[in-house]
C-alpha cells in the first residue's frame, strides 16, 4: 500500500518524465495490439481468399514431380514442373474416404498463348459480312482499310525482322515474302472485285497468322471440372455469358483479365479513371489518371487504325460538334483533343466515348461466344494448338479487382489433355500390351518407346519432356479438335497435374495431412501434399515479410523504449540517492527499494498500457466499422475484398499488455538493483 | 531485537550501546583513512550525549557505527545486546528499524509524503500495528512534537524547524532504544535549534530514550549530560 502510494506520488511529482515514459509504453502497446491484430486478420482473410478461390485447403501433386505446387507460379514467372497424377479417379476415391475430406477438385494449371483476335482478323470478318450482305459502300471502305492494315503489317514485320529473333515464336519471314508481296499487290485486289471470297480465304489463312505475333497473349488457366469447381469454390461467379456446360469444351476468362488484357486499351484506361473517380479521387490528385490520359492522347492512332474512311466521315462532325471545333479538323486531331480530359469534362466525354466512338471500335479482342485458338508450347519447343469456345467471364466475389485472383482462366480438362496429349493410364496399358503381344525385347521396347514418346516417363507421363510427341507419329503437326463436346465422365478420372482438396474442418489441417500421408503410403497413391500456404508461394511469403517487418519494427521500438526507460530510471536513482539512503537507514530492506521501483513502473505500465490497449481497441473497432480500404491490387487479395474489417480478440490485447509489461520489467530491473545497492550512509551528511 | 523492545524499562544505568576497541578504516584510492581509532565507549539508557569535534574528526563515522549503518574494521559494537560485527546486512536493517531512530542534518523527509505519512513510514515497514493503532500513535506523536495541525502538509510546505520536528517524530515513532542525530541543528537558526534540542532533551527525560548527537556547536553541547570529544578519530576524554 505504501509502495503504491509512493509510486503514484513519485509518478505525479515527475509528471514530464512519467508522461514521456507512459507515452512510449502506450505507443508500444497500441503498436503490438493493432499490428498483431491486423496481421492475424490479413492472414485470415488471405487464407479465405486463397482457399475459396484456387488452392483449397490442400493441394496434391505427383510425388514424382520435380517441383512443389506453386499455384501462382514462381518468382521469375516460370511454371513449376509438378509432374502429373496418372489416375485421378483412384486418388480421388481414396482421398474422399477420409472423413474430413469434403471435395477433391481435379486441376491442371498451365500457360498457353491465345492466337486469335487481332484487328486484321476482325476487319476481314467484317469485310466478309459486307460482301455477303452486298453492302458495296461498306465493302469499299473496309477494302481500303484492310489494305492499309496489311501495308502497316508488312512494314512492322520488316522492322521485326531487322530486330530479329525476338521470340522463338516469331515466324521466319524468309519464305513468307512472296505471300506478303501478293497480299499487297494490286492484282490481288482486282481479283477481290470478282472473287472476293477466295481472296478473303487467302488473307485469312496466310496473312492473319502473321499478324498474330503483334500481340501475343499469355493466358494462365486452370483446367478443371468446371461444374465441380463452381460448386466447390463458393466465391466463383459467372459475370458475362454462361457457365461452361457440362461435357462442352470451353473456357471462361477471368473478368479482370478480360477487361485488363482483351479490352481496347483506350477504353480500359477511361474505365480505370472512372473507377478512381467513383472511389472519390480526382484526376488532378491521381497521378495514374494523368498518365492514362497522356497515353490516350498519344495512342490515338491505335483507334484510327480501326476506323475506316466511311466511319471517319461520320464520326468527325460529331466530335467536332462536341468539342466546338472546326468541322474540317482531321479526325486524328479531334480525337487527340477529345482524349485530353480533365475533371470538369470527364463524365461527359466518358459518356460520349461509349455512345459515339466505341461502337466503331473493336472493344474486346475476343468476345464472349467466340472461339479462341490456344497454343501450348512443350518443353521441346513443339507447338500444339486447339480451339476452344469462350462461354463467358467469371470473377471471385469480393476479389473482383485483384489481379492475383483474376490471374486464371477456367477451362475444362479435356482441352488441356488434348493440348498436351496426355494419355490416360488405359492407353498406356494398351501400348504396353501391344509391346508384349509382339514380344518386343525390353531393350528394343524401350528404344521404340523413346523413339515414339521420348524418354521413358520416369517423370510420370509428361510428353513435353519427349523429343517428339505422340501426335507426330500420326504425321500431324497440329491437332485441331473437331468436336466441341466430350464425355463428362472423363473429368472424374484420367490425367491431372494437381488437385485441390477442400476440408470440412479447415482447422484440422495437420491431422488431415497426416491421414492423407498414411493413406498415400498404404495405397501407394504416389502423391505429395502441399498446404494452401505453401502452394500459394510468393503470396503467403508476402504476409511473412509483413510479419517480419512488423516484428523488426516492434523490436527496434522496444529496444529504444527499453533504453529510454532504463536511462530515465537510472537518472532517477541518482536523483533519489539521499531519499533511498534515508529509507534504508531507517529500516527499509533492499527488497523494499526494488519493489518501490517495480511498483512505480508497474503503475505506469498499468496506466499507459491500459490506455494504449483502449486506444488500440478503439482504433480497431473503428476500423472494423468502416473497414480499411485496399489501396492496391495485392491488398485487395490479402484483404479478401475491397476492405479489411479487422476482428480483435482478448488474446491480441493480452499479448500486447504482456509484451509491454515484459519490457517495463526488463528496463526496471537494472535501475532497481542499482537503487537497492545505495548505502544507508548516503543519508548522513557525512563530513568525513 | 524484539526482546529489547518488549522488556520492561530498566534503570538508567543499563548499558544500551557498548563499543570495545573500535576502529574504522576507509580506503580512499591507495591511502587508508583511519576515521575512527581504537574507541571504547558505553552509553546507558536515557543518556543525552553529544559527540563533539571539528570536521573530519570522525563524528559521522562513529554515529554510523553506533547506528548499525556501518560495521567496524576491528573491535566490537554491541547495540541492544547484539554484536553488529557478526550480523548480516538484513539483520542490521532490522535492528535499525526496531531499535534505532535517526535524525539527519538535512531532515531527509520523503518529499512526496505528507508529515503524517513520513512519521507513519517506519511503522509500515515494521508491519506490527493495525491501521487504527498506527493512526493513533502517529497522531499522538505529531501532537507531542507540536505539529498536530500540520499532519497533511508536505515537507516543502513546512519550515526547517517544523521539518526537523517531523524527523524527530519519525525517529521516535517506533519507540527505539536509541536516537542518533547527525548535526540536528546545523541547518537551523540558533533559536529554532535550541527549541529542537529542548524537545529532544524533554523526550529523553520523559521516555528514557538514549540520545546521541553529533555537533560542533558549543551552545548545543551545553545541553548534553556528557560530551565525547573526538580528535582524529580518537576520544580525548
Short mmCIF file of C-alpha atoms in Angstrom, two decimals, chain A residues 297-666:
data_model
loop_
_atom_site.label_atom_id
_atom_site.label_comp_id
_atom_site.label_asym_id
_atom_site.label_seq_id
_atom_site.Cartn_x
_atom_site.Cartn_y
_atom_site.Cartn_z
CA UNK A 297 -3.69 11.25 -76.24
CA UNK A 298 -0.54 9.65 -77.64
CA UNK A 299 -2.19 6.46 -78.79
CA UNK A 300 -4.95 7.99 -80.84
CA UNK A 301 -3.53 6.23 -83.89
CA UNK A 302 -4.38 2.85 -82.36
CA UNK A 303 -8.00 3.95 -82.55
CA UNK A 304 -7.64 5.40 -86.04
CA UNK A 305 -6.37 2.14 -87.45
CA UNK A 306 -9.68 0.54 -86.57
CA UNK A 307 -11.81 3.23 -88.15
CA UNK A 308 -12.29 3.14 -91.90
CA UNK A 309 -12.91 6.19 -94.05
CA UNK A 310 -16.71 5.97 -94.23
CA UNK A 311 -16.92 5.96 -90.46
CA UNK A 312 -14.33 8.71 -90.15
CA UNK A 313 -16.56 10.89 -92.27
CA UNK A 314 -19.45 10.29 -89.89
CA UNK A 315 -17.50 10.49 -86.66
CA UNK A 316 -15.53 13.67 -87.32
CA UNK A 317 -18.51 16.10 -87.33
CA UNK A 318 -19.89 14.52 -84.17
CA UNK A 319 -16.64 15.03 -82.30
CA UNK A 320 -16.13 18.49 -83.78
CA UNK A 321 -19.53 19.49 -82.55
CA UNK A 322 -18.94 18.05 -79.13
CA UNK A 323 -15.61 19.84 -78.86
CA UNK A 324 -16.90 23.01 -80.52
CA UNK A 325 -14.09 22.77 -83.07
CA UNK A 326 -13.94 23.36 -86.80
CA UNK A 327 -15.70 20.51 -88.63
CA UNK A 328 -12.81 20.38 -91.13
CA UNK A 329 -10.31 19.40 -88.43
CA UNK A 330 -8.79 15.97 -89.18
CA UNK A 331 -10.18 13.15 -87.05
CA UNK A 332 -6.73 12.46 -85.58
CA UNK A 333 -6.58 15.96 -84.11
CA UNK A 334 -10.19 15.78 -82.98
CA UNK A 335 -9.57 12.52 -81.16
CA UNK A 336 -6.40 13.86 -79.56
CA UNK A 337 -8.29 16.91 -78.35
CA UNK A 338 -11.16 14.71 -77.18
CA UNK A 339 -8.83 12.48 -75.16
CA UNK A 340 -7.32 15.48 -73.36
CA UNK A 341 -9.73 15.17 -70.44
CA UNK A 342 -9.86 16.74 -67.01
CA UNK A 343 -12.17 16.62 -64.01
CA UNK A 344 -14.55 19.17 -65.49
CA UNK A 345 -15.33 17.32 -68.71
CA UNK A 346 -14.51 13.69 -67.89
CA UNK A 347 -18.02 12.44 -67.14
CA UNK A 348 -19.45 13.95 -70.31
CA UNK A 349 -16.65 12.72 -72.57
CA UNK A 350 -16.65 9.27 -70.96
CA UNK A 351 -20.32 9.03 -71.90
CA UNK A 352 -19.70 10.40 -75.41
CA UNK A 353 -16.83 7.97 -75.93
CA UNK A 354 -19.06 5.00 -75.25
CA UNK A 355 -22.03 6.45 -77.16
CA UNK A 356 -20.29 7.76 -80.27
CA UNK A 357 -16.77 6.37 -80.61
CA UNK A 358 -16.82 2.92 -79.03
CA UNK A 359 -19.43 1.43 -81.39
CA UNK A 360 -16.90 1.83 -84.23
CA UNK A 361 -14.09 0.18 -82.36
CA UNK A 362 -13.28 -3.38 -81.53
CA UNK A 363 -14.00 -3.19 -77.81
CA UNK A 364 -12.74 -6.66 -76.98
CA UNK A 365 -10.21 -8.63 -78.99
CA UNK A 366 -12.20 -11.69 -78.10
CA UNK A 367 -15.89 -11.65 -77.48
CA UNK A 368 -17.97 -13.99 -75.41
CA UNK A 369 -19.13 -16.83 -77.65
CA UNK A 370 -16.09 -16.52 -79.91
CA UNK A 371 -13.86 -19.48 -80.43
CA UNK A 372 -10.26 -18.91 -79.49
CA UNK A 373 -7.25 -20.86 -80.55
CA UNK A 374 -4.94 -21.78 -77.72
CA UNK A 375 -1.40 -22.62 -78.42
CA UNK A 376 0.74 -24.53 -75.99
CA UNK A 377 4.46 -24.88 -76.19
CA UNK A 378 6.01 -28.04 -74.98
CA UNK A 379 9.46 -28.01 -73.50
CA UNK A 380 11.00 -29.27 -76.68
CA UNK A 381 9.58 -26.21 -78.42
CA UNK A 382 6.91 -28.15 -80.13
CA UNK A 383 3.73 -26.19 -80.62
CA UNK A 384 0.25 -27.55 -80.38
CA UNK A 385 -2.96 -25.64 -80.84
CA UNK A 386 -6.55 -26.31 -80.02
CA UNK A 387 -9.72 -24.35 -80.50
CA UNK A 388 -11.99 -23.72 -77.56
CA UNK A 389 -15.23 -21.84 -77.12
CA UNK A 390 -15.36 -18.78 -74.87
CA UNK A 391 -18.50 -19.14 -72.79
CA UNK A 392 -18.03 -16.01 -70.74
CA UNK A 393 -16.16 -14.41 -67.91
CA UNK A 394 -16.12 -15.06 -64.19
CA UNK A 395 -14.81 -13.48 -61.03
CA UNK A 396 -14.38 -14.43 -57.41
CA UNK A 397 -16.86 -12.49 -55.30
CA UNK A 398 -15.09 -9.88 -53.22
CA UNK A 399 -11.89 -10.24 -55.19
CA UNK A 400 -13.13 -8.57 -58.38
CA UNK A 401 -10.33 -6.05 -58.54
CA UNK A 402 -7.50 -8.35 -57.59
CA UNK A 403 -5.06 -9.14 -60.31
CA UNK A 404 -3.92 -12.20 -58.41
CA UNK A 405 -7.39 -13.65 -58.02
CA UNK A 406 -8.07 -12.74 -61.64
CA UNK A 407 -4.98 -14.48 -62.85
CA UNK A 408 -6.57 -17.59 -64.21
CA UNK A 409 -8.95 -18.56 -66.93
CA UNK A 410 -11.13 -21.57 -66.16
CA UNK A 411 -11.22 -24.37 -68.69
CA UNK A 412 -12.26 -27.98 -68.77
CA UNK A 413 -9.67 -30.73 -68.57
CA UNK A 414 -10.46 -32.29 -71.96
CA UNK A 415 -8.95 -29.41 -73.94
CA UNK A 416 -5.95 -29.29 -71.65
CA UNK A 417 -5.34 -33.01 -72.12
CA UNK A 418 -5.65 -32.60 -75.84
CA UNK A 419 -3.20 -29.69 -75.88
CA UNK A 420 -0.61 -31.71 -74.05
CA UNK A 421 -1.60 -35.10 -75.49
CA UNK A 422 -1.85 -36.62 -72.10
CA UNK A 423 -2.53 -40.26 -72.23
CA UNK A 424 -4.78 -41.96 -69.82
CA UNK A 425 -3.46 -44.95 -67.95
CA UNK A 426 -5.55 -47.24 -70.14
CA UNK A 427 -3.91 -46.05 -73.32
CA UNK A 428 -0.52 -46.54 -71.77
CA UNK A 429 -1.52 -50.01 -70.70
CA UNK A 430 -2.73 -50.73 -74.21
CA UNK A 431 0.64 -49.73 -75.61
CA UNK A 432 2.36 -51.94 -73.13
CA UNK A 433 0.09 -54.75 -74.18
CA UNK A 434 0.98 -54.19 -77.81
CA UNK A 435 4.63 -54.35 -76.89
CA UNK A 436 4.22 -57.64 -75.13
CA UNK A 437 1.94 -59.07 -77.80
CA UNK A 438 4.62 -58.58 -80.41
CA UNK A 439 7.11 -59.90 -77.91
CA UNK A 440 9.44 -56.99 -78.29
CA UNK A 441 12.53 -57.40 -76.15
CA UNK A 442 12.74 -54.98 -73.28
CA UNK A 443 15.71 -53.16 -74.74
CA UNK A 444 14.02 -52.72 -78.05
CA UNK A 445 10.76 -51.84 -76.44
CA UNK A 446 12.48 -49.11 -74.52
CA UNK A 447 14.16 -47.79 -77.63
CA UNK A 448 10.97 -47.83 -79.61
CA UNK A 449 9.13 -46.17 -76.78
CA UNK A 450 11.76 -43.49 -76.65
CA UNK A 451 11.53 -43.12 -80.37
CA UNK A 452 7.86 -42.65 -80.04
CA UNK A 453 7.46 -40.81 -76.80
CA UNK A 454 10.92 -39.60 -75.98
CA UNK A 455 12.34 -40.51 -72.64
CA UNK A 456 10.53 -43.19 -70.80
CA UNK A 457 8.16 -41.50 -68.46
CA UNK A 458 10.09 -41.77 -65.26
CA UNK A 459 8.71 -38.38 -64.53
CA UNK A 460 5.22 -39.63 -65.00
CA UNK A 461 3.75 -39.26 -68.40
CA UNK A 462 4.58 -35.75 -69.46
CA UNK A 463 5.03 -35.62 -73.18
CA UNK A 464 6.61 -32.16 -73.17
CA UNK A 465 9.67 -33.94 -71.91
CA UNK A 466 9.83 -36.01 -75.06
CA UNK A 467 11.72 -35.16 -78.15
CA UNK A 468 8.68 -35.65 -80.25
CA UNK A 469 5.19 -36.05 -79.00
CA UNK A 470 2.78 -38.79 -79.78
CA UNK A 471 0.86 -36.86 -82.37
CA UNK A 472 3.90 -36.59 -84.66
CA UNK A 473 3.81 -40.25 -85.44
CA UNK A 474 0.49 -39.69 -86.99
CA UNK A 475 2.11 -37.19 -89.32
CA UNK A 476 0.22 -34.26 -87.97
CA UNK A 477 1.70 -31.04 -86.71
CA UNK A 478 -1.36 -29.59 -85.11
CA UNK A 479 -4.39 -31.24 -83.73
CA UNK A 480 -7.42 -29.04 -84.09
CA UNK A 481 -10.27 -30.70 -82.33
CA UNK A 482 -13.23 -31.26 -84.49
CA UNK A 483 -15.77 -31.86 -81.78
CA UNK A 484 -16.83 -29.31 -79.22
CA UNK A 485 -18.04 -31.92 -76.77
CA UNK A 486 -16.52 -34.66 -74.69
CA UNK A 487 -17.65 -37.36 -72.36
CA UNK A 488 -18.14 -35.65 -68.98
CA UNK A 489 -17.05 -38.85 -67.27
CA UNK A 490 -13.53 -38.08 -68.43
CA UNK A 491 -13.47 -35.40 -65.74
CA UNK A 492 -13.71 -37.79 -62.83
CA UNK A 493 -10.63 -39.70 -63.87
CA UNK A 494 -7.67 -39.53 -66.15
CA UNK A 495 -4.60 -37.36 -66.00
CA UNK A 496 -4.44 -34.24 -63.88
CA UNK A 497 -1.47 -32.18 -62.78
CA UNK A 498 -2.79 -31.38 -59.36
CA UNK A 499 -5.94 -31.39 -57.29
CA UNK A 500 -7.39 -29.13 -54.65
CA UNK A 501 -8.74 -30.72 -51.51
CA UNK A 502 -11.47 -28.93 -49.59
CA UNK A 503 -11.87 -29.99 -45.98
CA UNK A 504 -14.93 -29.99 -43.80
CA UNK A 505 -12.91 -28.52 -40.97
CA UNK A 506 -10.01 -26.35 -42.10
CA UNK A 507 -8.69 -26.15 -38.55
CA UNK A 508 -7.78 -29.83 -38.64
CA UNK A 509 -5.20 -29.28 -41.37
CA UNK A 510 -2.35 -31.09 -39.67
CA UNK A 511 -4.39 -34.14 -38.71
CA UNK A 512 -5.77 -34.44 -42.21
CA UNK A 513 -2.34 -34.17 -43.76
CA UNK A 514 -1.20 -36.99 -41.52
CA UNK A 515 -4.22 -39.06 -42.51
CA UNK A 516 -3.56 -38.45 -46.21
CA UNK A 517 0.11 -39.32 -45.80
CA UNK A 518 -0.87 -42.58 -44.14
CA UNK A 519 -3.33 -43.36 -46.91
CA UNK A 520 -0.76 -42.45 -49.52
CA UNK A 521 1.67 -44.93 -48.03
CA UNK A 522 -0.88 -47.63 -47.53
CA UNK A 523 -2.37 -47.50 -51.02
CA UNK A 524 0.73 -46.29 -52.83
CA UNK A 525 -1.09 -43.33 -54.38
CA UNK A 526 2.15 -41.62 -55.37
CA UNK A 527 1.07 -38.17 -54.31
CA UNK A 528 2.55 -35.40 -52.25
CA UNK A 529 0.71 -32.75 -50.28
CA UNK A 530 1.21 -29.01 -50.23
CA UNK A 531 -0.72 -26.81 -47.83
CA UNK A 532 -2.58 -23.82 -49.20
CA UNK A 533 0.06 -21.64 -47.59
CA UNK A 534 2.96 -23.32 -49.31
CA UNK A 535 1.09 -23.72 -52.57
CA UNK A 536 0.42 -20.01 -52.74
CA UNK A 537 4.16 -19.40 -52.67
CA UNK A 538 5.04 -15.76 -53.02
CA UNK A 539 1.72 -14.56 -51.64
CA UNK A 540 1.93 -16.43 -48.36
CA UNK A 541 5.56 -15.33 -48.19
CA UNK A 542 4.40 -11.76 -48.60
CA UNK A 543 2.47 -11.99 -45.36
CA UNK A 544 5.55 -13.46 -43.70
CA UNK A 545 7.51 -10.48 -44.95
CA UNK A 546 4.94 -8.09 -43.47
CA UNK A 547 5.13 -10.00 -40.21
CA UNK A 548 8.91 -9.83 -40.14
CA UNK A 549 8.81 -6.10 -40.91
CA UNK A 550 6.32 -5.51 -38.08
CA UNK A 551 8.26 -7.57 -35.59
CA UNK A 552 11.51 -5.91 -36.54
CA UNK A 553 9.88 -2.52 -36.11
CA UNK A 554 8.44 -3.59 -32.77
CA UNK A 555 11.76 -4.98 -31.69
CA UNK A 556 13.53 -1.74 -32.53
CA UNK A 557 10.88 0.38 -30.84
CA UNK A 558 11.04 -1.84 -27.79
CA UNK A 559 14.81 -1.72 -27.73
CA UNK A 560 14.64 2.07 -27.84
CA UNK A 561 11.91 2.09 -25.19
CA UNK A 562 13.98 -0.17 -23.01
CA UNK A 563 16.99 2.10 -23.26
CA UNK A 564 14.94 5.24 -22.64
CA UNK A 565 13.14 3.82 -19.61
CA UNK A 566 16.33 2.31 -18.25
CA UNK A 567 18.25 5.57 -18.60
CA UNK A 568 15.46 7.64 -17.11
CA UNK A 569 15.23 5.37 -14.11
CA UNK A 570 18.98 5.26 -13.62
CA UNK A 571 18.94 9.05 -13.58
CA UNK A 572 16.02 8.99 -11.17
CA UNK A 573 18.03 6.67 -8.96
CA UNK A 574 20.87 9.14 -8.86
CA UNK A 575 18.48 11.98 -8.01
CA UNK A 576 16.89 9.99 -5.24
CA UNK A 577 20.08 8.65 -3.67
CA UNK A 578 19.59 10.54 -0.41
CA UNK A 579 15.94 9.62 -0.12
CA UNK A 580 16.64 5.96 -0.78
CA UNK A 581 19.60 6.05 1.61
CA UNK A 582 17.33 7.53 4.29
CA UNK A 583 14.76 4.81 3.77
CA UNK A 584 17.48 2.21 4.06
CA UNK A 585 18.86 3.88 7.21
CA UNK A 586 15.54 3.98 9.00
CA UNK A 587 14.98 0.31 8.30
CA UNK A 588 13.80 -0.36 4.75
CA UNK A 589 15.22 -3.58 3.33
CA UNK A 590 16.81 -3.76 -0.14
CA UNK A 591 13.79 -5.72 -1.30
CA UNK A 592 11.61 -2.78 -0.37
CA UNK A 593 13.63 -0.47 -2.62
CA UNK A 594 13.43 -2.92 -5.53
CA UNK A 595 9.69 -3.23 -5.05
CA UNK A 596 9.37 0.52 -4.87
CA UNK A 597 10.88 0.82 -8.36
CA UNK A 598 8.93 -2.10 -9.76
CA UNK A 599 5.69 -0.71 -8.39
CA UNK A 600 6.44 2.62 -9.94
CA UNK A 601 6.98 1.26 -13.46
CA UNK A 602 4.21 -1.23 -12.79
CA UNK A 603 1.76 1.55 -12.06
CA UNK A 604 2.92 3.44 -15.12
CA UNK A 605 2.55 0.30 -17.22
CA UNK A 606 -0.95 -0.35 -15.96
CA UNK A 607 -1.99 3.22 -16.75
CA UNK A 608 -0.15 3.60 -20.07
CA UNK A 609 -0.71 0.01 -21.18
CA UNK A 610 -4.37 0.17 -20.26
CA UNK A 611 -4.77 3.45 -22.09
CA UNK A 612 -2.85 2.07 -25.07
CA UNK A 613 -4.98 -1.06 -25.13
CA UNK A 614 -8.12 1.08 -25.01
CA UNK A 615 -6.90 3.26 -27.86
CA UNK A 616 -5.83 0.23 -29.90
CA UNK A 617 -9.15 -1.49 -29.36
CA UNK A 618 -10.94 1.76 -30.17
CA UNK A 619 -8.99 2.13 -33.40
CA UNK A 620 -9.64 -1.47 -34.33
CA UNK A 621 -13.33 -1.16 -33.55
CA UNK A 622 -13.45 1.91 -35.72
CA UNK A 623 -11.53 0.15 -38.48
CA UNK A 624 -13.92 -2.74 -38.16
CA UNK A 625 -16.88 -0.43 -38.58
CA UNK A 626 -15.61 1.47 -41.62
CA UNK A 627 -13.13 -1.06 -43.00
CA UNK A 628 -9.56 -0.43 -44.06
CA UNK A 629 -9.57 0.17 -47.81
CA UNK A 630 -7.34 -1.95 -50.01
CA UNK A 631 -5.25 0.61 -51.83
CA UNK A 632 -3.72 -1.79 -54.26
CA UNK A 633 -4.34 -4.99 -56.22
CA UNK A 634 -2.27 -7.10 -53.90
CA UNK A 635 -4.03 -5.79 -50.82
CA UNK A 636 -7.35 -6.50 -52.45
CA UNK A 637 -6.36 -10.10 -52.43
CA UNK A 638 -4.75 -10.02 -48.99
CA UNK A 639 -7.81 -8.34 -47.53
CA UNK A 640 -10.10 -10.80 -49.27
CA UNK A 641 -12.06 -7.91 -50.73
CA UNK A 642 -12.15 -4.15 -51.09
CA UNK A 643 -11.91 -3.55 -47.34
CA UNK A 644 -10.46 -5.28 -44.33
CA UNK A 645 -12.70 -5.47 -41.29
CA UNK A 646 -10.28 -6.42 -38.55
CA UNK A 647 -11.51 -8.57 -35.70
CA UNK A 648 -9.62 -8.24 -32.46
CA UNK A 649 -9.72 -10.63 -29.55
CA UNK A 650 -8.64 -10.75 -25.93
CA UNK A 651 -5.59 -12.74 -26.92
CA UNK A 652 -4.23 -9.87 -29.02
CA UNK A 653 -4.79 -7.42 -26.17
CA UNK A 654 -3.31 -9.86 -23.65
CA UNK A 655 -0.19 -10.39 -25.73
CA UNK A 656 0.19 -6.64 -26.17
CA UNK A 657 -0.07 -5.94 -22.46
CA UNK A 658 2.19 -8.83 -21.60
CA UNK A 659 4.83 -7.63 -24.05
CA UNK A 660 4.70 -4.13 -22.59
CA UNK A 661 4.84 -5.43 -19.03
CA UNK A 662 7.84 -7.52 -20.02
CA UNK A 663 9.61 -4.50 -21.48
CA UNK A 664 8.80 -2.39 -18.43
CA UNK A 665 10.06 -5.09 -16.09
CA UNK A 666 13.22 -5.66 -18.10
#
